[in-house]
Short mmCIF file of C-alpha atoms in Angstrom, two decimals:
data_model
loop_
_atom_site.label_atom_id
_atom_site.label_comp_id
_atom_site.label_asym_id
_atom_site.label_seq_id
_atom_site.Cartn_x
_atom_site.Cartn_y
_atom_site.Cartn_z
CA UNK A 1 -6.72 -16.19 25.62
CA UNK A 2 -3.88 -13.00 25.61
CA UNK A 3 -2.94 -11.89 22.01
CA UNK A 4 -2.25 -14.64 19.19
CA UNK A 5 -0.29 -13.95 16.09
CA UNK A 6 -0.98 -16.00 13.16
CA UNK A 7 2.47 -16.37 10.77
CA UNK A 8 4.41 -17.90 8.32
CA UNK A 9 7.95 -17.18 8.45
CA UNK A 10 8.31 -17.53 4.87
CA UNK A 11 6.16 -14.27 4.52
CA UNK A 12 8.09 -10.87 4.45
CA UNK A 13 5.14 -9.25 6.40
CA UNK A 14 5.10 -11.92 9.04
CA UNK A 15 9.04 -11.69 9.17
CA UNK A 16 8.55 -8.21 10.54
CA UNK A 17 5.52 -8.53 12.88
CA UNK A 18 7.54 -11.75 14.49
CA UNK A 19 10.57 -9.51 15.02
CA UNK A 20 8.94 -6.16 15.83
CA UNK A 21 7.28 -8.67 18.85
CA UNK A 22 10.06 -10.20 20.14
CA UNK A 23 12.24 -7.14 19.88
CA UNK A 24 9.67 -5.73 22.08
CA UNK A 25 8.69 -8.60 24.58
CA UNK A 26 5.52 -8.28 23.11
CA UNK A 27 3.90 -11.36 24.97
CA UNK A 28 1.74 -13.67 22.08
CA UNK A 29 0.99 -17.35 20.99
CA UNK A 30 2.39 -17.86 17.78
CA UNK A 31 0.14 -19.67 15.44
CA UNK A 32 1.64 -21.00 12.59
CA UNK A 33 -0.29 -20.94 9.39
CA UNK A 34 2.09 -23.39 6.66
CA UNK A 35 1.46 -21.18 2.99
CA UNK A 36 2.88 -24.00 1.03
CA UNK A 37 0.80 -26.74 2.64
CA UNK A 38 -2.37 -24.20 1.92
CA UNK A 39 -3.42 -23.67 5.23
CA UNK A 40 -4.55 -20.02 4.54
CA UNK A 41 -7.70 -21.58 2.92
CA UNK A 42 -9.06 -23.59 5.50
CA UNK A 43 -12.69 -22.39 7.03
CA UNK A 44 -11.14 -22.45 10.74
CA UNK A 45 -8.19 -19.74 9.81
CA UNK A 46 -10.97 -17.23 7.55
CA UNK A 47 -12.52 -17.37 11.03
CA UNK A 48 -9.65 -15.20 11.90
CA UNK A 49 -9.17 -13.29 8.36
CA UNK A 50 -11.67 -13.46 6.21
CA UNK A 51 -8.75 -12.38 3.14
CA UNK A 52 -7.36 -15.76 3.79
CA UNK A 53 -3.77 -13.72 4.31
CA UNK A 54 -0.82 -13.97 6.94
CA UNK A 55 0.05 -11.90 8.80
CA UNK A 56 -3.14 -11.59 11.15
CA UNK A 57 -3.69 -11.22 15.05
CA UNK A 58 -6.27 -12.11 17.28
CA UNK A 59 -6.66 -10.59 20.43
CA UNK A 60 -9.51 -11.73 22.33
CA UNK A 61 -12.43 -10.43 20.09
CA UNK A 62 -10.43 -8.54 18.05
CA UNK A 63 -8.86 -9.78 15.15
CA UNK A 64 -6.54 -7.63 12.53
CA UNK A 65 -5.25 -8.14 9.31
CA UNK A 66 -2.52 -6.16 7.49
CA UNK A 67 1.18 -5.87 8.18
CA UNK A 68 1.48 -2.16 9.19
CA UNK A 69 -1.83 -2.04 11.05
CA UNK A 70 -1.02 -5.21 12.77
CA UNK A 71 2.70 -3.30 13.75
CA UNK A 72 0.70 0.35 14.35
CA UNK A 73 -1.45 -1.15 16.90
CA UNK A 74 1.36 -3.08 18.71
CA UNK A 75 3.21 -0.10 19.04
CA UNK A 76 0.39 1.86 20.36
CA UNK A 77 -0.68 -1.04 23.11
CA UNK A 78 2.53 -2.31 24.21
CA UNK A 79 3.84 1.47 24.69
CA UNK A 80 6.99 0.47 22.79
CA UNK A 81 9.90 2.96 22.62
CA UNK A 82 9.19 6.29 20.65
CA UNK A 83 11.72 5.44 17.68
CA UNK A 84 9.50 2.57 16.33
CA UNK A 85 6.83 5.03 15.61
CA UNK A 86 7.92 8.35 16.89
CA UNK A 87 5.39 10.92 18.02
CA UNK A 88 7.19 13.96 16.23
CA UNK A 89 5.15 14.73 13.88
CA UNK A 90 7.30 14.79 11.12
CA UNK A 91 9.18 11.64 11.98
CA UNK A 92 5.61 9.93 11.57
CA UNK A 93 4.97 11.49 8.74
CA UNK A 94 8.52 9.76 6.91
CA UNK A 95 7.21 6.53 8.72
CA UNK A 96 3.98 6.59 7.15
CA UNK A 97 5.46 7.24 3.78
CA UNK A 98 7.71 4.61 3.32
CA UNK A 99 4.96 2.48 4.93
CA UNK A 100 2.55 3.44 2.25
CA UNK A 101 5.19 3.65 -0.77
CA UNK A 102 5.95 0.31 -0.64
CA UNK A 103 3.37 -1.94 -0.95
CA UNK A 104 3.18 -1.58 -4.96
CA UNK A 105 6.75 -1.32 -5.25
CA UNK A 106 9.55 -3.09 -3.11
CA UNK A 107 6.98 -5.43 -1.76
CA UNK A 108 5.71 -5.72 -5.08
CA UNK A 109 9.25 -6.71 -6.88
CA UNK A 110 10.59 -8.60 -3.61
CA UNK A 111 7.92 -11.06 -4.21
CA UNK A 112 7.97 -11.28 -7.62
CA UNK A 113 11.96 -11.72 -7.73
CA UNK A 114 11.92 -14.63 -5.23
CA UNK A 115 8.83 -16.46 -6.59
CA UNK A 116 10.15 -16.13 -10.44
CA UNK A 117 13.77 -16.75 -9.69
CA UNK A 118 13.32 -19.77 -6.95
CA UNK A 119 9.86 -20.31 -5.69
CA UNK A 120 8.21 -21.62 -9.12
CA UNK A 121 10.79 -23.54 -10.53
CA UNK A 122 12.40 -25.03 -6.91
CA UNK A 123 8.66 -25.81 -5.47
CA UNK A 124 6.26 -25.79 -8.09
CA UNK A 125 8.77 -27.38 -11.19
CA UNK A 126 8.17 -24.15 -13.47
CA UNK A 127 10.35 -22.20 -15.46
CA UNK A 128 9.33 -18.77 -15.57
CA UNK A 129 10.04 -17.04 -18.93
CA UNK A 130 13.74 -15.38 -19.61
CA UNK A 131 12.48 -12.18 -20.13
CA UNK A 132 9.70 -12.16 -17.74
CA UNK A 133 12.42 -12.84 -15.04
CA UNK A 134 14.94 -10.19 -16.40
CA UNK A 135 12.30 -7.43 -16.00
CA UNK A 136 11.32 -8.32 -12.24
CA UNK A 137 14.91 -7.67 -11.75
CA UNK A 138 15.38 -4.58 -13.24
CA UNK A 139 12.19 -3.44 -11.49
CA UNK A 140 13.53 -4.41 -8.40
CA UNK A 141 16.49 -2.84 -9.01
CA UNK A 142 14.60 0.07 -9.67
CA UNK A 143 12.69 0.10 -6.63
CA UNK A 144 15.96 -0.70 -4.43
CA UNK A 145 17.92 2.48 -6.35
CA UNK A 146 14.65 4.58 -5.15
CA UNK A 147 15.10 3.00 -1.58
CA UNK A 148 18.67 4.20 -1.33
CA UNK A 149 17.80 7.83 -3.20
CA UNK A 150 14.82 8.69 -2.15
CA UNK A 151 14.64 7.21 1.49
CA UNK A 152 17.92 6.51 2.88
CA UNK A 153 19.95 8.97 1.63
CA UNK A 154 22.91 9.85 4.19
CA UNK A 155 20.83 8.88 7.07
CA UNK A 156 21.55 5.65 9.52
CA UNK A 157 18.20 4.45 9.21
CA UNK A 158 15.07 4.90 6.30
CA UNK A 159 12.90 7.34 8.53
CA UNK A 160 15.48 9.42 9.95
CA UNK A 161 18.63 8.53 12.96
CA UNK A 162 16.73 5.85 14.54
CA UNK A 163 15.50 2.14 13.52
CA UNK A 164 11.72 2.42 13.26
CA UNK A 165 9.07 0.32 11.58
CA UNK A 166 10.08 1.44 8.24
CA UNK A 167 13.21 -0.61 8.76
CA UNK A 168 11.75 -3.72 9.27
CA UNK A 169 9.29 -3.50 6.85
CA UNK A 170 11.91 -3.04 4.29
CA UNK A 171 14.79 -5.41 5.44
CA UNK A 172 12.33 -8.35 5.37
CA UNK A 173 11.44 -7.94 2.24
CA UNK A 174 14.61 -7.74 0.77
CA UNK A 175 15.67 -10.66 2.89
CA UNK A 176 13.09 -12.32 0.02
CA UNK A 177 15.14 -11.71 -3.09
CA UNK A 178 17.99 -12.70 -0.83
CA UNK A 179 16.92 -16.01 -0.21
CA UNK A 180 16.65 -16.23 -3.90
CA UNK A 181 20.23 -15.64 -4.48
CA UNK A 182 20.25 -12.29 -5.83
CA UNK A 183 22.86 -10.74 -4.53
CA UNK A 184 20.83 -6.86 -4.21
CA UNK A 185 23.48 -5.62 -1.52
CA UNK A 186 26.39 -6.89 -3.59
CA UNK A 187 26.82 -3.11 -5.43
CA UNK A 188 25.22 -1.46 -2.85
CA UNK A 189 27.82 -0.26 0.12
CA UNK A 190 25.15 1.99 1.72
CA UNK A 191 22.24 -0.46 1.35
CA UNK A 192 25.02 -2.93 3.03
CA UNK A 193 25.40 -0.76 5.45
CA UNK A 194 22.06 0.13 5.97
CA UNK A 195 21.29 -3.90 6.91
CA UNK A 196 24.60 -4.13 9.28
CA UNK A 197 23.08 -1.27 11.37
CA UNK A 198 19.42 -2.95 11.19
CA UNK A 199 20.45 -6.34 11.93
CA UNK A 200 22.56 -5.31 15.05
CA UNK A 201 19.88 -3.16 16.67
CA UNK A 202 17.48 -6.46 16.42
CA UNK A 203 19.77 -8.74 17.90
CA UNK A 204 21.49 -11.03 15.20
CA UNK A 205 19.79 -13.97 17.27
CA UNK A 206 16.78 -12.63 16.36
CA UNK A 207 17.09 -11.54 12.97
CA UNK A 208 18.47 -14.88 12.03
CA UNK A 209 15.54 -16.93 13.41
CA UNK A 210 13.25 -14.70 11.94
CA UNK A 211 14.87 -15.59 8.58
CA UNK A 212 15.67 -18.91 9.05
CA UNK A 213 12.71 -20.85 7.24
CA UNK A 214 12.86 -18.15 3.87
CA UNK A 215 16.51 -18.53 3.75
CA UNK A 216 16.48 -22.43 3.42
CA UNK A 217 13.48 -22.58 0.95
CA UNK A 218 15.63 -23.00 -1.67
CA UNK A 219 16.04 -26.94 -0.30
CA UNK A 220 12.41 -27.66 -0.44
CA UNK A 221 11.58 -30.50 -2.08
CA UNK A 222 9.29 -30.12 -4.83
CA UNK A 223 5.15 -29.51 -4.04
CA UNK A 224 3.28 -32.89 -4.93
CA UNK A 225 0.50 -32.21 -7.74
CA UNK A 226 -2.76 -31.77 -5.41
CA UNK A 227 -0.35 -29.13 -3.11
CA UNK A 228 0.33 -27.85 -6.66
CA UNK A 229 -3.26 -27.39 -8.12
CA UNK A 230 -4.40 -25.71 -4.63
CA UNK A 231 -1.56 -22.85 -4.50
CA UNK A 232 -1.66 -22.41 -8.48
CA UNK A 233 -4.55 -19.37 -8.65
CA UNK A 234 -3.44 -17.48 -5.65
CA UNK A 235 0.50 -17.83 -7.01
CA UNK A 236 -0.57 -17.12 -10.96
CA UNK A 237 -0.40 -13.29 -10.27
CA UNK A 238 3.23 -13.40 -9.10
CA UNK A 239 4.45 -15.53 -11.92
CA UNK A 240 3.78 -12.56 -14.46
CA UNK B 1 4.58 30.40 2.81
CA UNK B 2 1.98 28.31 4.84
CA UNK B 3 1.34 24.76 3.77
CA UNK B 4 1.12 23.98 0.20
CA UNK B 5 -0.87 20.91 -1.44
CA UNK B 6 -0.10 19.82 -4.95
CA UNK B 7 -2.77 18.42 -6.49
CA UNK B 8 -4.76 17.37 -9.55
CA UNK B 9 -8.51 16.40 -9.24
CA UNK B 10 -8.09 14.07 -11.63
CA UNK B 11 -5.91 11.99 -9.24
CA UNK B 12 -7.76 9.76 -6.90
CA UNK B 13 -5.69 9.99 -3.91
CA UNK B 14 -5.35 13.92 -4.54
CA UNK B 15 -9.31 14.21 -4.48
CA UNK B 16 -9.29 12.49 -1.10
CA UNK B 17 -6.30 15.19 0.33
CA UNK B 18 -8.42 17.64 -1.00
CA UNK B 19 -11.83 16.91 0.25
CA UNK B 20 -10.11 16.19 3.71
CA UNK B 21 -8.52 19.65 3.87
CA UNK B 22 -11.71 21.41 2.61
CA UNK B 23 -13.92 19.81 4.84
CA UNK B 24 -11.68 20.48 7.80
CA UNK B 25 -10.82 24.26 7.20
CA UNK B 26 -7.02 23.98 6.97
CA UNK B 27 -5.75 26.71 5.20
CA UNK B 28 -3.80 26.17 2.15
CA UNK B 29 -2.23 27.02 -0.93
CA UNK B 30 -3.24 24.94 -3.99
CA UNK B 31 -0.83 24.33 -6.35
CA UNK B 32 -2.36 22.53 -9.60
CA UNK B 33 -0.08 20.01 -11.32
CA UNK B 34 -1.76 19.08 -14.53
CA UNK B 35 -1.13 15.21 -15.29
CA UNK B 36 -2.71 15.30 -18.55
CA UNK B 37 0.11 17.79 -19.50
CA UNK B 38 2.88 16.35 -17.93
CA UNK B 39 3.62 19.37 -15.24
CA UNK B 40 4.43 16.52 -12.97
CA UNK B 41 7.30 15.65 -14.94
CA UNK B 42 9.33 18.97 -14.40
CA UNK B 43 12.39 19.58 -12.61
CA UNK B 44 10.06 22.43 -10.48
CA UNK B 45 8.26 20.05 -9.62
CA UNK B 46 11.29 17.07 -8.95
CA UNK B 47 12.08 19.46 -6.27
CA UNK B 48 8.96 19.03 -4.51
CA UNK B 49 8.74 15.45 -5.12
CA UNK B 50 11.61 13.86 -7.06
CA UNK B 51 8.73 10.53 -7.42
CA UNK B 52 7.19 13.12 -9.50
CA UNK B 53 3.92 12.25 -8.27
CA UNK B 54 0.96 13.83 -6.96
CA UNK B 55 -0.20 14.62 -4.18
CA UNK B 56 2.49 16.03 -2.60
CA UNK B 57 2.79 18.37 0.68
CA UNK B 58 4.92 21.45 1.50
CA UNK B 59 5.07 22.83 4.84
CA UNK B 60 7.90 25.15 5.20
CA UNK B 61 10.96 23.40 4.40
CA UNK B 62 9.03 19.99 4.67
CA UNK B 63 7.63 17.58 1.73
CA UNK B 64 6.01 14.49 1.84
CA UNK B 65 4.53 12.27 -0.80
CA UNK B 66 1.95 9.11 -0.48
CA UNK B 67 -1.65 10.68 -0.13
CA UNK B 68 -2.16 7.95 3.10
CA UNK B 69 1.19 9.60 4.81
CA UNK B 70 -0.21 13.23 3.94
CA UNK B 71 -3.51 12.75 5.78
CA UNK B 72 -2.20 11.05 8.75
CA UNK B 73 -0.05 14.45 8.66
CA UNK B 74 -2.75 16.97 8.19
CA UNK B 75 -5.23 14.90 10.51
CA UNK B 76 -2.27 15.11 13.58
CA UNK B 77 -1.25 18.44 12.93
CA UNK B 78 -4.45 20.21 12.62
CA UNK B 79 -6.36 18.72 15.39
CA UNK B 80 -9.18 17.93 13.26
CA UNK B 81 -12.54 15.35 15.15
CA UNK B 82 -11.76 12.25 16.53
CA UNK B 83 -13.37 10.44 13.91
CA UNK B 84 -11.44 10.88 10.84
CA UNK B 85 -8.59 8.72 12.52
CA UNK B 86 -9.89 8.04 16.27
CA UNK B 87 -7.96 7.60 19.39
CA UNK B 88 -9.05 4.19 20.46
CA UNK B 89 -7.12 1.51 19.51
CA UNK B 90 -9.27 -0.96 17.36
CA UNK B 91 -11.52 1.82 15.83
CA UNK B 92 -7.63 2.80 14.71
CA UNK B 93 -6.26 0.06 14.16
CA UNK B 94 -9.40 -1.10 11.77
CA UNK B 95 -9.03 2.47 9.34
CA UNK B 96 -4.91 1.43 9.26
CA UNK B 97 -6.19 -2.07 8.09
CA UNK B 98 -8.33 -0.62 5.31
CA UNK B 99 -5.65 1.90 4.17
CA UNK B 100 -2.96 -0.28 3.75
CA UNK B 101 -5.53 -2.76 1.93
CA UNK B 102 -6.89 -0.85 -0.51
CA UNK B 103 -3.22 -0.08 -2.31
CA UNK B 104 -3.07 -3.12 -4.13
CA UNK B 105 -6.52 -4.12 -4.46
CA UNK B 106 -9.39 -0.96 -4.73
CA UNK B 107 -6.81 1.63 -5.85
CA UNK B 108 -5.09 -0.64 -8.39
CA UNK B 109 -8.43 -1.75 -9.72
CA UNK B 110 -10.25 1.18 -10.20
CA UNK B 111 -7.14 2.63 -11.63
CA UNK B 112 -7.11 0.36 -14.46
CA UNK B 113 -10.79 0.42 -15.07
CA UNK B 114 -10.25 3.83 -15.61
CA UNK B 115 -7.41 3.59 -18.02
CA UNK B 116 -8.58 0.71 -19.78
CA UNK B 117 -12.03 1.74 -19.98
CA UNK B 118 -11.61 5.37 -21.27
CA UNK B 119 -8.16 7.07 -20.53
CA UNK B 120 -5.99 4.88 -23.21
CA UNK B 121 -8.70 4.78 -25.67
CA UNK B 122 -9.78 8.68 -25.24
CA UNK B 123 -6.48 10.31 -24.16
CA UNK B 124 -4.04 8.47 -25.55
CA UNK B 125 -5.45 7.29 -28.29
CA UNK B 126 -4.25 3.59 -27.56
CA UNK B 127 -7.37 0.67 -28.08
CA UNK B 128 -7.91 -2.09 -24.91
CA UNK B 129 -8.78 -5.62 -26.44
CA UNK B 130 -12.35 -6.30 -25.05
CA UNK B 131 -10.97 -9.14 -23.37
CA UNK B 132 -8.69 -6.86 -21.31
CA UNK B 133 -11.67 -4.45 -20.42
CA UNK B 134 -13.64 -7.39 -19.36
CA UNK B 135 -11.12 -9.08 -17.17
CA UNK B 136 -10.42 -5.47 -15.59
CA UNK B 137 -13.99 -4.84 -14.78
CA UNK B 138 -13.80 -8.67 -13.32
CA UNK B 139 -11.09 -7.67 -11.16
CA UNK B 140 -12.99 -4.65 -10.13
CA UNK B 141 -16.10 -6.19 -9.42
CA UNK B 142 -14.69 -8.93 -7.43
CA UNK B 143 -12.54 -6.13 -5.13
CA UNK B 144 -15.94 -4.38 -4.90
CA UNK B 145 -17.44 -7.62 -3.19
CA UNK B 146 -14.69 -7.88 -0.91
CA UNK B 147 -15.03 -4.06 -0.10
CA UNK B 148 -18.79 -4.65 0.84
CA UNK B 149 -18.01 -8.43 2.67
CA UNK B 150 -15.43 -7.42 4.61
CA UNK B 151 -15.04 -3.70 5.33
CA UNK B 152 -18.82 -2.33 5.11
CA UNK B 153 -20.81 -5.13 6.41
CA UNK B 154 -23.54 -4.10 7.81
CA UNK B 155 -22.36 -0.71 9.14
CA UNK B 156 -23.11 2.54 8.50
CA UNK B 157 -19.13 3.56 7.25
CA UNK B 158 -16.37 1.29 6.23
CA UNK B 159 -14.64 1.09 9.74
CA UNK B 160 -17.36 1.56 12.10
CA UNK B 161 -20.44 3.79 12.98
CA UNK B 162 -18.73 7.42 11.57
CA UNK B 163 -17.27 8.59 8.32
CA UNK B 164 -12.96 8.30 8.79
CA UNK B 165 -9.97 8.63 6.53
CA UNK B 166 -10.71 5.09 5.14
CA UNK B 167 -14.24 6.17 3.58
CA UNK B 168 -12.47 9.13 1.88
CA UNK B 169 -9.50 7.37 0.66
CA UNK B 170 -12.43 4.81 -0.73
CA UNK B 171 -15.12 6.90 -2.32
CA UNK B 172 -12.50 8.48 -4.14
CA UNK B 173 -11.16 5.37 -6.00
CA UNK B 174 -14.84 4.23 -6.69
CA UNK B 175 -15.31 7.49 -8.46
CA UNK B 176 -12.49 6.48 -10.82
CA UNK B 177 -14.81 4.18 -12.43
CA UNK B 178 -17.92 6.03 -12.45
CA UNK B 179 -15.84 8.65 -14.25
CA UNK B 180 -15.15 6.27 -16.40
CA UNK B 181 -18.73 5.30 -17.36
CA UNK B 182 -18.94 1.80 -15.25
CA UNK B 183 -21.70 1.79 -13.08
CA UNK B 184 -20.58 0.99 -9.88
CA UNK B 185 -23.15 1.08 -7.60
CA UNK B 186 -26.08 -0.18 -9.49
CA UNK B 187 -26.64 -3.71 -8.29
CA UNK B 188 -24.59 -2.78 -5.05
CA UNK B 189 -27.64 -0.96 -2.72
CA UNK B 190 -25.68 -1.38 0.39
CA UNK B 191 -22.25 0.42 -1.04
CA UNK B 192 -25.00 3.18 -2.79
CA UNK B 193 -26.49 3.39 0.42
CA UNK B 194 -22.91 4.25 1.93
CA UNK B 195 -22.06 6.48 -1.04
CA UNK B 196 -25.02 8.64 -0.01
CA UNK B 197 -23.80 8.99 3.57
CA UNK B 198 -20.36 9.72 2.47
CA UNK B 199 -21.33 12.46 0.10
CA UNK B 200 -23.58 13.86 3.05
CA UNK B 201 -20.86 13.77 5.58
CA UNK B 202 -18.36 15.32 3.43
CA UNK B 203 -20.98 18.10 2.34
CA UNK B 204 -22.97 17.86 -1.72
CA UNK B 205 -21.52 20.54 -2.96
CA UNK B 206 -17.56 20.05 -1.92
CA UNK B 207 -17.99 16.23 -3.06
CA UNK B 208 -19.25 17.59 -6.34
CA UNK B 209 -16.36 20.43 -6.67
CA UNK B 210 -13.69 17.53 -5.69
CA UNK B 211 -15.25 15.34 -8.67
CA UNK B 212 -16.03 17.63 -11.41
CA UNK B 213 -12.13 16.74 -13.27
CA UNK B 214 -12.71 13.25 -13.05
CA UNK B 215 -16.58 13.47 -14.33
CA UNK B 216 -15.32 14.89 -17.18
CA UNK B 217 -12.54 12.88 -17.85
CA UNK B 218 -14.02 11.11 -20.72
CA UNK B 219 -14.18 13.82 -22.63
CA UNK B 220 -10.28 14.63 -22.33
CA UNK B 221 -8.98 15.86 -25.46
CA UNK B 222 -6.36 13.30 -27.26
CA UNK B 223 -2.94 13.81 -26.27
CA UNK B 224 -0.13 14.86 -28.97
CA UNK B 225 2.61 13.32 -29.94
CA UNK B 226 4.98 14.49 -27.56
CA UNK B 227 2.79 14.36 -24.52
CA UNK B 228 2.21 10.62 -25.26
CA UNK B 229 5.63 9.47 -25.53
CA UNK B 230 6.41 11.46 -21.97
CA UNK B 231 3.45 9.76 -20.10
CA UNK B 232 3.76 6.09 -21.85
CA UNK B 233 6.33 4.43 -19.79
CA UNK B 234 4.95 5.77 -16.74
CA UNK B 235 1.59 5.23 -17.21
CA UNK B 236 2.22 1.48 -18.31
CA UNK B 237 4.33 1.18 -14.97
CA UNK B 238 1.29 3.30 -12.78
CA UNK B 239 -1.60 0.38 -14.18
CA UNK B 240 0.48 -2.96 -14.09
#
C-alpha cells in the first residue's frame, strides 16, 4: 500500500496538503474522511490518528498527523523544488515562522469567522450571538492586517520571491472566511494581489477543485438532530 | 554584533531557546526583556520584533520571532547533534508533529493555568471564579493525558529513544504550571519519569538556572496602575 492521505476538503489544512500533492505529483490514495457526517470518530480512522483530526497520512507503517509536518515530510521525500521549503537558511527560517505564527491566529479566526458566520446557523440551525460574531471579525481582521504588515510586506509571496508552503497554508485558510461571504480581499489590493499570484502558480484547475466542496457549503442542507448531537462538543469551542 | 537572543525566563517558549542555546554552546548575547514591566512594549524593542513578543532573534541584520522558527534556526545553523531535530525522515517528521501540536493545546493550557491560577490573582491583582480555575486545570489535565497517550507512550522521550526539540519545547510549558503551584506530575509516574530524563539530558543545574523566574513567579510583586492597563488587553488576547 504506497502513501494514503486521509482529507476532508472542507478543512483548510487538508485544502493545502491536497494541493501541495498534486502540485507536486506527489503519488497517494486519497481517503476521504466526511467531518460533517462524523467520520473522524469512528474506531477504524483513530487507527490512523489517534487525535481523531484530518489532515493525516499513512504511509505503510507510518502514519502522521499535523498539517505542516504532514507538508515538511512531503517535501523532504518527494525532493520537491527548493522554493516550497528552501534550504537557505534564512528562507527556512521565514517559512517556519509564519508556519508557527499562525496556528493561534489566522487559523484561529479563519475558523471561527466561517463557523460563526455560516457553519452554525446554515448546518447546525444556530444563531451565534451579534457581538460574539462582530469580534471574530475584527480579530480576523486583525490577524489579516498582521499578514499583510508583518509578512507580506512588498514581497510577491509571504516567505520571500517565491511561493512556498507558507502560501498555501495561508490562502486556504482564508479561502474559509471566503466561503462565508466575507469579503477579506475586498479592501485589501495587496492581499488581492497576493492570491492572483498564488492561485496562478497552483494551476487555477487545481486551486478551484481544491476549494470546491468549502466554497458550496453554504447550500448544505441542514444536519439532522443525531448528526447534530455528535458534532456539538467538538464544534462548542468554535462557537465562542 | 554576533547573534542576539531576547528573552525573559519567565516566558515558556524563551526558557526552551535558552536552555537549547546553553546546552549547545552557541555564543550569544542576552538581551533581557522584562514582561512584567512591559519592556516588550517599546518602540526599541518594535524594531526587533514589531509582534512585540518574546523570544526574538538577531543575527546581523536578521530577526525572527516564533520560539519553534528560532530553534529550527539555531539547530541548522550551528550544527548542533543529530538528535535535537534528526535527519531521518519519520524521527523528523514525528518532532514537526509534536511542535506544531502543542500550540494550541499544551502551550495554551499551561498558559492559562498559569494566569488563572496565580498571575491574574498575584500580579495583576484581578480574582479567577473557582469555576474558571477548575475548568482550566480540566483542560490541562486532559492535554496532559493526551501528551502521555499519544506522544510519550512507552518511550523513553516524547518522539523516540533521545531527548529532541519537542521535549524542550514541552518541559518548558509543564513548568508553567508547576510554577504556578499545580502539581503536575504527581499521579503522572510515567511523564515524572520523563521529567527526570529531561532534566538529566539538559544538565541539573542549567534546567534549574532556566527555571528559577518562573519558580518564583508566585511571588511577583502586584503590578501598578499603569503597568496593568498596558498589559490588560494583551494579556486577555495571549490566554483566550
Amino acid at each position: 500500500m504506497g502513501l494514503e492521505l486521509y482529507l476532508d476538503l472542507l478543512s483548510q489544512p487538508c485544502r493545502a496538503v491536497y494541493i501541495f500533492a498534486k502540485k507536486n505529483g506527489i503519488p497517494f490514495e486519497l481517503r476521504p474522511v466526511e467531518l460533517l457526517k462524523g467520520q473522524h470518530h469512528s474506531d477504524a480512522f483513530a487507527q490512523v490518528n489517534p487525535l481523531k483530526k484530518v489532515p493525516a497520512l499513512k504511509d505503510g507503517d507510518f502514519t502522521l498527523a499535523e498539517s505542516v509536518a504532514i507538508l515538511l515530510y512531503l517535501s523532504r521525500k518527494y525532493e520537491v523544488p527548493d522554493h516550497w521549503y528552501p534550504q537557505d537558511l534564512q528562507a527556512r527560517a521565514r517559512v517556519d515562522e509564519y508556519l508557527a505564527w499562525q496556528h493561534t491566529t489566522l487559523r484561529s479566526s479563519c475558523t471561527r469567522a466561517m463557523w460563526q458566520k455560516m457553519m452554525s446557523p446554515v448546518f447546525l440551525g444556530e444563531q451565534v450571538p451579534a457581538e460574539t460574531l462582530v469580534s471574530t471579525l475584527a480579530e480576523l481582521d486583525r490577524c489579516l492586517q498582521l499578514l499583510e504588515d508583518k509578512f507580506l510586506k512588498d514581497q510577491d509571496f509571504l516567505a520571500g520571491p517565491h511561493i512556498s508552503v507558507a502560501d498555501l497554508v495561508a490562502i486556504t485558510e482564508l479561502m474559509h472566511p471566503v466561503s462565508a461571504g466575507c469579503q477579506i480581499f475586498k479592501s485589501r489590493p495587496k492581499l488581492a494581489a497576493w492570491r492572483q499570484r498564488v492561485e496562478a502558480e497552483v494551476g487555477k484547475d487545481l486551486f478551484q477543485e481544491a476549494h470546491a466542496v468549502v466554497l458550496k457549503a453554504k447550500d448544505l442542507p441542514p444536519a439532522d438532530t443525531s448528526i447534530k448531537e455528535k458534532l456539538k462538543p467538538s464544534v462548542q469551542v468554535l462557537l465562542r | 554584533m554576533g547573534l542576539e537572543l531576547y528573552l525573559d525566563l519567565l516566558s515558556q517558549p524563551c526558557r526552551a531557546v535558552y536552555i537549547f542555546a546553553k546546552r549547545n554552546g552557541i555564543p550569544f548575547e542576552l538581551r533581557p526583556v522584562e514582561l512584567r514591566k512591559g519592556q516588550h512594549l517599546s518602540d526599541a524593542f518594535a524594531q526587533v520584533n514589531p509582534l512585540k513578543k518574546v523570544p526574538a532573534l538577531r543575527d546581523g541584520d536578521f530577526t525572527l520571532t516564533e520560539s519553534v522558527a528560532i530553534l529550527l534556526y539555531l539547530n541548522r545553523k550551528y550544527k548542533v547533534p543529530d538528535h535535537w531535530y534528526p535527519q531521518d525522515l519519520q524521527a523528523c517528521a514525528r518532532v514537526d508533529e509534536y511542535l506544531a501540536w502543542q500550540h494550541t493545546t499544551l502551550r495554551r493550557n499551561c498558559l492559562r493555568a498559569l494566569w488563572h491560577k496565580v498571575m491574574f490573582p498575584v500580579f495583576l491583582g484581578e480574582p479567577v471564579s473557582p469555576e474558571m480555575l477548575a475548568a482550566t486545570l480540566a483542560e490541562l489535565d486532559a492535554t496532559l493525558q493526551l501528551l502521555e497517550d499519544k506522544f510519550l507512550q512507552n518511550k523513553a522521550f516524547l518522539t523516540g529513544p533521545h531527548i529532541s526539540l519537542a521535549d524542550l519545547i514541552a518541559i518548558t510549558e509543564l513548568m508553567h504550571p508547576v510554577g504556578a503551584g499545580c502539581q503536575v506530575f504527581e499521579g503522572r509516574p510515567k511523564l515524572a519519569a520523563w521529567r527526570q530524563r529531561v532534566e538529566a539530558a539538559v544538565g541539573k543545574d542549567l534546567f534549574q538556572e532556566a527555571h528559577e523566574v518562573i519558580l518564583k513567579a508566585k511571588d511577583s510583586p502586584p503590578a501598578d496602575l499603569i503597568i496593568k492597563q498596558k498589559l490588560m488587553p494583551r494579556v486577555l488576547a495571549m490566554i483566550q
